[in-house]
PDB file of C-alpha atoms in Angstrom:
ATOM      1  CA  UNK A   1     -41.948  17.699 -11.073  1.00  0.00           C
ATOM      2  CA  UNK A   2     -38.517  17.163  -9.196  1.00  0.00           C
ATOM      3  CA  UNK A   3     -39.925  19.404  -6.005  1.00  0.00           C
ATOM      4  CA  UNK A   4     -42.675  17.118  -5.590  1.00  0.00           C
ATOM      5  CA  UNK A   5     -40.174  14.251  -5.460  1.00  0.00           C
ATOM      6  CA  UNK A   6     -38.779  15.392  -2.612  1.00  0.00           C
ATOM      7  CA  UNK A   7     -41.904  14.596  -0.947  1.00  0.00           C
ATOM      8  CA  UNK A   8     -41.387  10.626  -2.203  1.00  0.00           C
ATOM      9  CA  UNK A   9     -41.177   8.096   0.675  1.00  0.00           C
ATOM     10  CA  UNK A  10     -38.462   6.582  -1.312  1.00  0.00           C
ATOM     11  CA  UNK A  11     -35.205   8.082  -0.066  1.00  0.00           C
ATOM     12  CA  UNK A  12     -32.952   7.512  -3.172  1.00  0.00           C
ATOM     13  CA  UNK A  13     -35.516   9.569  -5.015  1.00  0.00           C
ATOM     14  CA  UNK A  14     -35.751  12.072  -2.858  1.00  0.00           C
ATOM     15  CA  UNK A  15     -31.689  12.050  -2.875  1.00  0.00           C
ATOM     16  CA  UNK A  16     -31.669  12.112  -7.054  1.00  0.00           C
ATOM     17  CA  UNK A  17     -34.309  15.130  -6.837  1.00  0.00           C
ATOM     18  CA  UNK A  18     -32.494  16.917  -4.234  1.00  0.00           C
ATOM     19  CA  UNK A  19     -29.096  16.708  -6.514  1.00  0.00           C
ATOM     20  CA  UNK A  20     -30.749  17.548  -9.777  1.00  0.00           C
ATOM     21  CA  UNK A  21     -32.336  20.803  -8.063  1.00  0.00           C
ATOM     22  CA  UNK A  22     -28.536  21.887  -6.032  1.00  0.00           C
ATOM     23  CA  UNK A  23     -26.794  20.843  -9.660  1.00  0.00           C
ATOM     24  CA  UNK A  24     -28.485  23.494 -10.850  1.00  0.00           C
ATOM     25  CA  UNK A  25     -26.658  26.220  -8.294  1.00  0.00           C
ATOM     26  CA  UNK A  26     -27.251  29.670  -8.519  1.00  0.00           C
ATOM     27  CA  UNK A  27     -30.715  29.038 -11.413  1.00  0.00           C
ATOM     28  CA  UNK A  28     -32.375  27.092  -8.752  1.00  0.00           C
ATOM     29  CA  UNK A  29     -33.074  29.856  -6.251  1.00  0.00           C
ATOM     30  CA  UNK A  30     -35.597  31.724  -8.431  1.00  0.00           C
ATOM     31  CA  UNK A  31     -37.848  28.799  -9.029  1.00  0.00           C
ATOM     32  CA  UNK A  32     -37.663  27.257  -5.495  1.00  0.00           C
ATOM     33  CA  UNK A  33     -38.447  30.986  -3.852  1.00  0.00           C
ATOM     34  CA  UNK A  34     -41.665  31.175  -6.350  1.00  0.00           C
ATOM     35  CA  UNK A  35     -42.717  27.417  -5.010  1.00  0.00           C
ATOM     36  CA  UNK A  36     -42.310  28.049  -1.396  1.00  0.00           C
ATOM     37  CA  UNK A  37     -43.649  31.562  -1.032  1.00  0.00           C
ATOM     38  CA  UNK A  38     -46.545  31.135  -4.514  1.00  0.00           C
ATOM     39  CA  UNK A  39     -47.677  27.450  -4.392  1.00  0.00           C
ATOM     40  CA  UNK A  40     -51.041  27.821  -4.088  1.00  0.00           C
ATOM     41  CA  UNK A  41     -50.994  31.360  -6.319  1.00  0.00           C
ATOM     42  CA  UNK A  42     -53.467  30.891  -9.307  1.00  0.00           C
ATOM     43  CA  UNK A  43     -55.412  28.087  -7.668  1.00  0.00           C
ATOM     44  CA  UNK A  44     -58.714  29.514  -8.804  1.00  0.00           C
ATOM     45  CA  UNK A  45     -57.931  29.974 -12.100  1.00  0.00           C
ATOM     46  CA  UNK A  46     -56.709  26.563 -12.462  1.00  0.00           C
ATOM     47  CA  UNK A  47     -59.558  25.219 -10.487  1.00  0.00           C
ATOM     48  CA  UNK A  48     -61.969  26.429 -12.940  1.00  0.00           C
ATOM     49  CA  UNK A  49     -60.450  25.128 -16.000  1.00  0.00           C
ATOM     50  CA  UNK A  50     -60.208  21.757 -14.570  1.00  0.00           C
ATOM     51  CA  UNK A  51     -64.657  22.168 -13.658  1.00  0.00           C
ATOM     52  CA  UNK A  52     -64.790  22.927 -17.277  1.00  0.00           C
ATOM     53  CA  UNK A  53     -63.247  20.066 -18.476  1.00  0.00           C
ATOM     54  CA  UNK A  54     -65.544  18.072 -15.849  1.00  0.00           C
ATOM     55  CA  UNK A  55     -68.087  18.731 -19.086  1.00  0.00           C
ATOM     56  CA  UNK A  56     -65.926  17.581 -22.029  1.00  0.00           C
ATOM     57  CA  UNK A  57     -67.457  14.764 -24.229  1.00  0.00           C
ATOM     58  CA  UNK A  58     -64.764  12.667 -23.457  1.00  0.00           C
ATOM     59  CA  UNK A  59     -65.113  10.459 -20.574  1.00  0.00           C
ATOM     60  CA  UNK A  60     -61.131  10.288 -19.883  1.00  0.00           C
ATOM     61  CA  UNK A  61     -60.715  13.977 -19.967  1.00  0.00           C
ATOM     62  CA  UNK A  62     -63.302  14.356 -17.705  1.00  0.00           C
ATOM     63  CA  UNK A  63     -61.906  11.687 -15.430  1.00  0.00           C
ATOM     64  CA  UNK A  64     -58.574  13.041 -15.878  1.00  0.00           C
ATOM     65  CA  UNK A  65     -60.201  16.681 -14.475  1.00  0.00           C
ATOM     66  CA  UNK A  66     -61.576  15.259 -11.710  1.00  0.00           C
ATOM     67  CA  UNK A  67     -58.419  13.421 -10.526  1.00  0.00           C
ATOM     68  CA  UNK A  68     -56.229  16.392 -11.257  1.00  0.00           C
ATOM     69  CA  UNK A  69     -58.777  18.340  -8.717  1.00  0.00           C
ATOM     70  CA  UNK A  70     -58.191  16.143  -5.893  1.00  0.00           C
ATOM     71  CA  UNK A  71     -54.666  16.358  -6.404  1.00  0.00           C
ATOM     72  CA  UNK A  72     -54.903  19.962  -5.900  1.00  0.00           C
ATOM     73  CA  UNK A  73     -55.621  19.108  -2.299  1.00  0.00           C
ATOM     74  CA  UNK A  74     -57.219  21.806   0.566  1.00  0.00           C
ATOM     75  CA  UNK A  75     -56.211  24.605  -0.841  1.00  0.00           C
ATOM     76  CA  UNK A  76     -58.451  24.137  -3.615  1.00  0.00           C
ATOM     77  CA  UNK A  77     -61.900  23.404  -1.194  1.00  0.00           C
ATOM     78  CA  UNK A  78     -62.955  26.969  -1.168  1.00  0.00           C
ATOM     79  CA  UNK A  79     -62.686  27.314  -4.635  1.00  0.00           C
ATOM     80  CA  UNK A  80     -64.337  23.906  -5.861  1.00  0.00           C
ATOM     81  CA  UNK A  81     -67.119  25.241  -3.552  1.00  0.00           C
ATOM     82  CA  UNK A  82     -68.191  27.763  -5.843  1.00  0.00           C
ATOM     83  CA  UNK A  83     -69.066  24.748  -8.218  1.00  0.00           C
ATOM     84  CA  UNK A  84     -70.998  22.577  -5.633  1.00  0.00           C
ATOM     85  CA  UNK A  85     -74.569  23.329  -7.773  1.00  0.00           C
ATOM     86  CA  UNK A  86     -73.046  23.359 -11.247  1.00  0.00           C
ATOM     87  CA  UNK A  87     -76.518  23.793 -13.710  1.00  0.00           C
ATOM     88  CA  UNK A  88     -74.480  20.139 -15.090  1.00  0.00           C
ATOM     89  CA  UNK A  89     -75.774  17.231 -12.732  1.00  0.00           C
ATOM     90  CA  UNK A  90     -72.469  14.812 -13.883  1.00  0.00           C
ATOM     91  CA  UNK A  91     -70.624  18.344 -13.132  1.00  0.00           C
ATOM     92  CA  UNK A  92     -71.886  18.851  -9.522  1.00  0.00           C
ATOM     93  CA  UNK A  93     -71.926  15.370  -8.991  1.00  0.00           C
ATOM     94  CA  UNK A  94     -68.075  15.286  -9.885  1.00  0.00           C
ATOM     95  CA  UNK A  95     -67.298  18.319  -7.715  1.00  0.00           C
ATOM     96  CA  UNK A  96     -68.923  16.851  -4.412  1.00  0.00           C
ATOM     97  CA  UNK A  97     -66.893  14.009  -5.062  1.00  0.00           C
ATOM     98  CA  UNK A  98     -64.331  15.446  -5.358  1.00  0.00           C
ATOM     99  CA  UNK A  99     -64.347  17.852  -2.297  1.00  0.00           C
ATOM    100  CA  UNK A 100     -65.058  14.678   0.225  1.00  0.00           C
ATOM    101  CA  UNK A 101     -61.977  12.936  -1.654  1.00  0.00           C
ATOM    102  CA  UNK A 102     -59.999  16.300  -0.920  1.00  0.00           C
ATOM    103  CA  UNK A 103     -61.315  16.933   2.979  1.00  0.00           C
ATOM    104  CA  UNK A 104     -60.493  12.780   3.449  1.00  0.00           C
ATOM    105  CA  UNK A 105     -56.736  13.220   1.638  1.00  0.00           C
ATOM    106  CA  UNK A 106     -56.669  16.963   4.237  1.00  0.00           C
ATOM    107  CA  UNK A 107     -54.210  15.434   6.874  1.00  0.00           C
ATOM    108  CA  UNK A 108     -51.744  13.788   4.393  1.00  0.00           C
ATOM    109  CA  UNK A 109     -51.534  16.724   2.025  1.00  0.00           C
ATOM    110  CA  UNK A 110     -50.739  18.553   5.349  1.00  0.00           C
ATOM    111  CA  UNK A 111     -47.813  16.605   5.903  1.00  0.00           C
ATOM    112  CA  UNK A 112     -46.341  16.287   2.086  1.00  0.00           C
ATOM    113  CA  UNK A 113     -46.598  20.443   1.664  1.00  0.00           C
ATOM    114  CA  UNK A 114     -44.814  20.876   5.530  1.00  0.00           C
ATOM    115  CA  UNK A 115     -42.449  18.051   3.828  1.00  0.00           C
ATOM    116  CA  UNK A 116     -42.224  19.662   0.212  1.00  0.00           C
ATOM    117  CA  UNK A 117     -41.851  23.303   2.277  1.00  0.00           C
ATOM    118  CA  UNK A 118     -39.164  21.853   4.948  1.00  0.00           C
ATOM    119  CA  UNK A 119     -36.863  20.058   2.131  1.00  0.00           C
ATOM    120  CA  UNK A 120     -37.298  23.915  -0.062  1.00  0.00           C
ATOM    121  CA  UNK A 121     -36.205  25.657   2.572  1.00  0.00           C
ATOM    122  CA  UNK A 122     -33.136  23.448   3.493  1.00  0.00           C
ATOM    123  CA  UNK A 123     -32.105  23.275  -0.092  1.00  0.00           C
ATOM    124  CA  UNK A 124     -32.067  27.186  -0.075  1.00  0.00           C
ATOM    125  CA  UNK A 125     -29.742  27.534   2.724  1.00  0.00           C
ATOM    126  CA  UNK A 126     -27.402  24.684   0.550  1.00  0.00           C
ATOM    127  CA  UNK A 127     -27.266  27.059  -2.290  1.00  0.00           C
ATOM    128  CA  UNK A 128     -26.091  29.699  -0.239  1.00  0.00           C
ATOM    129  CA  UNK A 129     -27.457  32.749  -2.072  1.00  0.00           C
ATOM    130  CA  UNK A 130     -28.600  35.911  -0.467  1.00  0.00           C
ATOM    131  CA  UNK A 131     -31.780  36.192  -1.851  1.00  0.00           C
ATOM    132  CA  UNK A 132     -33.366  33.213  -0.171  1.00  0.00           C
ATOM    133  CA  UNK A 133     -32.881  35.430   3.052  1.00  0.00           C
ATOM    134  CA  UNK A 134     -36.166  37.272   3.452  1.00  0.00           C
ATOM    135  CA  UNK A 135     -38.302  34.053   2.510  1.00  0.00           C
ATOM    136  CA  UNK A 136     -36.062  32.140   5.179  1.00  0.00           C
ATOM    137  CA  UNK A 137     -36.386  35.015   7.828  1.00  0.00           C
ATOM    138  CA  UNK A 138     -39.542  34.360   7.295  1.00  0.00           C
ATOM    139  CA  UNK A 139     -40.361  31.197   7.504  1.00  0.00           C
ATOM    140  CA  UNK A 140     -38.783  31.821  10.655  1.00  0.00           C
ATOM    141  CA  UNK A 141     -41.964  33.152  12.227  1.00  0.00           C
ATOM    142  CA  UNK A 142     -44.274  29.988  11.150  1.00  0.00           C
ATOM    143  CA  UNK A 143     -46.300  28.737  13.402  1.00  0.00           C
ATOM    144  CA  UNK A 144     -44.577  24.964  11.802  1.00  0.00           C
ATOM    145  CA  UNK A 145     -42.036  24.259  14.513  1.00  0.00           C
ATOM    146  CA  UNK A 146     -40.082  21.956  12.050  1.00  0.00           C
ATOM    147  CA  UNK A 147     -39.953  24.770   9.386  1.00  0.00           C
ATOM    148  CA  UNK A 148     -38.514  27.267  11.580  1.00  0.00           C
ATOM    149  CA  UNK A 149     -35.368  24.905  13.182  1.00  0.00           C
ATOM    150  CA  UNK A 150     -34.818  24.256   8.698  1.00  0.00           C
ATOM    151  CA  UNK A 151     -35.089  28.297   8.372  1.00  0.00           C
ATOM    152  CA  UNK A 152     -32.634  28.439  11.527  1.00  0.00           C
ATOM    153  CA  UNK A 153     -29.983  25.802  10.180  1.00  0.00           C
ATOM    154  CA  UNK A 154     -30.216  27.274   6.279  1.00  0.00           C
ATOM    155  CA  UNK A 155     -29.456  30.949   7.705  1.00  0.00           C
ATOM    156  CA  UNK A 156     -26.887  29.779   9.771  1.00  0.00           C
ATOM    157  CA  UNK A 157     -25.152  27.977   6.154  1.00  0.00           C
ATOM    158  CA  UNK A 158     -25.425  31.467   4.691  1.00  0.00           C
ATOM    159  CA  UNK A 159     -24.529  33.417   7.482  1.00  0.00           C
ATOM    160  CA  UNK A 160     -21.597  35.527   4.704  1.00  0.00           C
ATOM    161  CA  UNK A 161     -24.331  36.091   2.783  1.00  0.00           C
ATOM    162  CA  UNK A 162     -26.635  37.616   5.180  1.00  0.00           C
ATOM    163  CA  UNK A 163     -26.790  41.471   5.815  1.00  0.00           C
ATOM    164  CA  UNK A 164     -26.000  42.174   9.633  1.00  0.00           C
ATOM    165  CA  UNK A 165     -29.355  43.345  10.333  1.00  0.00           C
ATOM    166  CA  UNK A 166     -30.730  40.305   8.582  1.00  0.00           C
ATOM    167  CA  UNK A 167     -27.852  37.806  10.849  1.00  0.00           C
ATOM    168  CA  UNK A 168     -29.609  40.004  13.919  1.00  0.00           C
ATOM    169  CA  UNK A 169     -33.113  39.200  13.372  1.00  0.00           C
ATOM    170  CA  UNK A 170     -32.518  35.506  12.910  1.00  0.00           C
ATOM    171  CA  UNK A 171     -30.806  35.231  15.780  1.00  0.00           C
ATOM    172  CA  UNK A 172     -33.486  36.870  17.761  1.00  0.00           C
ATOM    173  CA  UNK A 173     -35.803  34.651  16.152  1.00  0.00           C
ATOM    174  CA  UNK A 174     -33.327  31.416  16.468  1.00  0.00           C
ATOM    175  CA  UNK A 175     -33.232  32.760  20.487  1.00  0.00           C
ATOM    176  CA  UNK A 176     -37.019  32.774  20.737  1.00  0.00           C
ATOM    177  CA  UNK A 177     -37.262  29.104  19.409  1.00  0.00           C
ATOM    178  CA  UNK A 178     -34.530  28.026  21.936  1.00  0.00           C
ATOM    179  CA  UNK A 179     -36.901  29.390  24.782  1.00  0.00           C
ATOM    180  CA  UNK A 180     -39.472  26.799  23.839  1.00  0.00           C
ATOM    181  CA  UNK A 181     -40.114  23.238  24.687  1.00  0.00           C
ATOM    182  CA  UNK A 182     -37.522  21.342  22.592  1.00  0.00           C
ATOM    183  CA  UNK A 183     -35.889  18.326  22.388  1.00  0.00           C
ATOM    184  CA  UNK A 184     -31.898  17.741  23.515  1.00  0.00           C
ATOM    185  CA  UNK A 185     -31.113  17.667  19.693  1.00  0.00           C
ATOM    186  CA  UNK A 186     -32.961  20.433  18.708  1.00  0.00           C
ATOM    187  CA  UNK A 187     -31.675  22.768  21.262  1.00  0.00           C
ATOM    188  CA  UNK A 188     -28.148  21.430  20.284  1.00  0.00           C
ATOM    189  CA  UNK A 189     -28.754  22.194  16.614  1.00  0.00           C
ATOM    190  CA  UNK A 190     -29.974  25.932  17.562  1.00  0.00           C
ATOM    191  CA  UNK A 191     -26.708  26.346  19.884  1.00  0.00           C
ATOM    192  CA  UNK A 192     -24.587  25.753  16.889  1.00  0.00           C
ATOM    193  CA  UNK A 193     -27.164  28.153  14.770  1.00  0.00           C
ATOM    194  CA  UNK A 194     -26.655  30.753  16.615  1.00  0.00           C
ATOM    195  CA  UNK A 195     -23.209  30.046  16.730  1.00  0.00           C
ATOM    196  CA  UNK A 196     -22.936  30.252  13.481  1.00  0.00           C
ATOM    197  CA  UNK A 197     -24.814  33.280  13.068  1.00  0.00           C
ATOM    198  CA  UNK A 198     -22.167  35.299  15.205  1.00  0.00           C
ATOM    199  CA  UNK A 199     -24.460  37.767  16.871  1.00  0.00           C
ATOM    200  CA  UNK A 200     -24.387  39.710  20.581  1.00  0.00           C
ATOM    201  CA  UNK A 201     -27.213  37.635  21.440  1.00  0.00           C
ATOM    202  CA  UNK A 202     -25.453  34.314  21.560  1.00  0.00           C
TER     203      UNK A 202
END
């Protein structure tokens, strides 16, 4: 519940959430490495107990289902496809609604999990701890261009925790980004990354 805070348009929550998750120190890493590199793990399982309890005799707990589907967001469409011609009309009916609710919410979810993922990673390279390097190194090859300058900047704040050949590939990858098509600020920040990470290549 305090991860998906940090995904709250209001700043001093996202503050208070951010706090609560670094008071936590060295505990924290676990659980935020599970989030960022497992979120969507289980999906199916949990999408087919919520189309279950599309069925209950209770109106609210079926309305409650349905809701708690959507919320599940695109990474639950292929899943909720499976259930498109439930044998239950009310069922099928709720599933198709709730798959064009899903594809309409597509772009914003988008932008809350890059938000949720970007605020993880940064938080990971606050804690300083050497086992959020191979989940940062690698979320130094997305695709995400704003994920991989967060990866950059949190390896850079745990550069004495980082094995050598681990402070080489990030700065190989940190290199790589710099070759692209960035803003003055962003090739500033990677400057002081690499930098930071001490290697030949800078």
């Amino acid at each position: 519940k305090t991860v998906e805070k940090l995904t709250s348009g209001d700043a001093a929550e996202r503050a208070v959430a951010e706090e609560a998750i670094l008071s936590l120190g060295a505990k924290a890493v676990l659980p935020l490495l599970a989030i960022l590199e497992d979120e969507h793990a289980g999906i199916r399982v949990r999408v087919a107990e919520l189309v279950r309890a599309l069925s209950d005799r209770e109106w609210k707990k079926r309305d409650e289902a349905m809701r708690s589907l959507v919320k599940l967001g695109r990474h639950a469409v292929k899943a909720l496809q499976e259930f498109e011609n439930a044998p239950d009309p009310e069922v099928a009916w709720r599933v198709r609604s709730a798959l064009v609710e899903v594809q309409d919410r597509a772009p914003q979810d988008e932008r809350e999990e890059q938000t949720r993922q970007t605020a993880i990673i940064q938080l990971l390279g606050e804690l300083r701890d050497g086992r959020a390097a191979p989940a940062l190194l690698r979320a130094l090859a997305s695709p995400n261009r704003e994920l991989r300058l967060a990866a950059s900047e949190s390896l850079a704040a745990m550069r004495e925790h980082l094995k050598p050949e681990q402070a080489a590939e990030a700065a190989e990858a940190v290199l790589d980004l710099y070759g692209q098509d960035l803003r003055v600020l962003q090739r500033s920040l990677l400057l002081k990354t690499l930098a930071a990470l001490r290697s030949p290549l800078a």
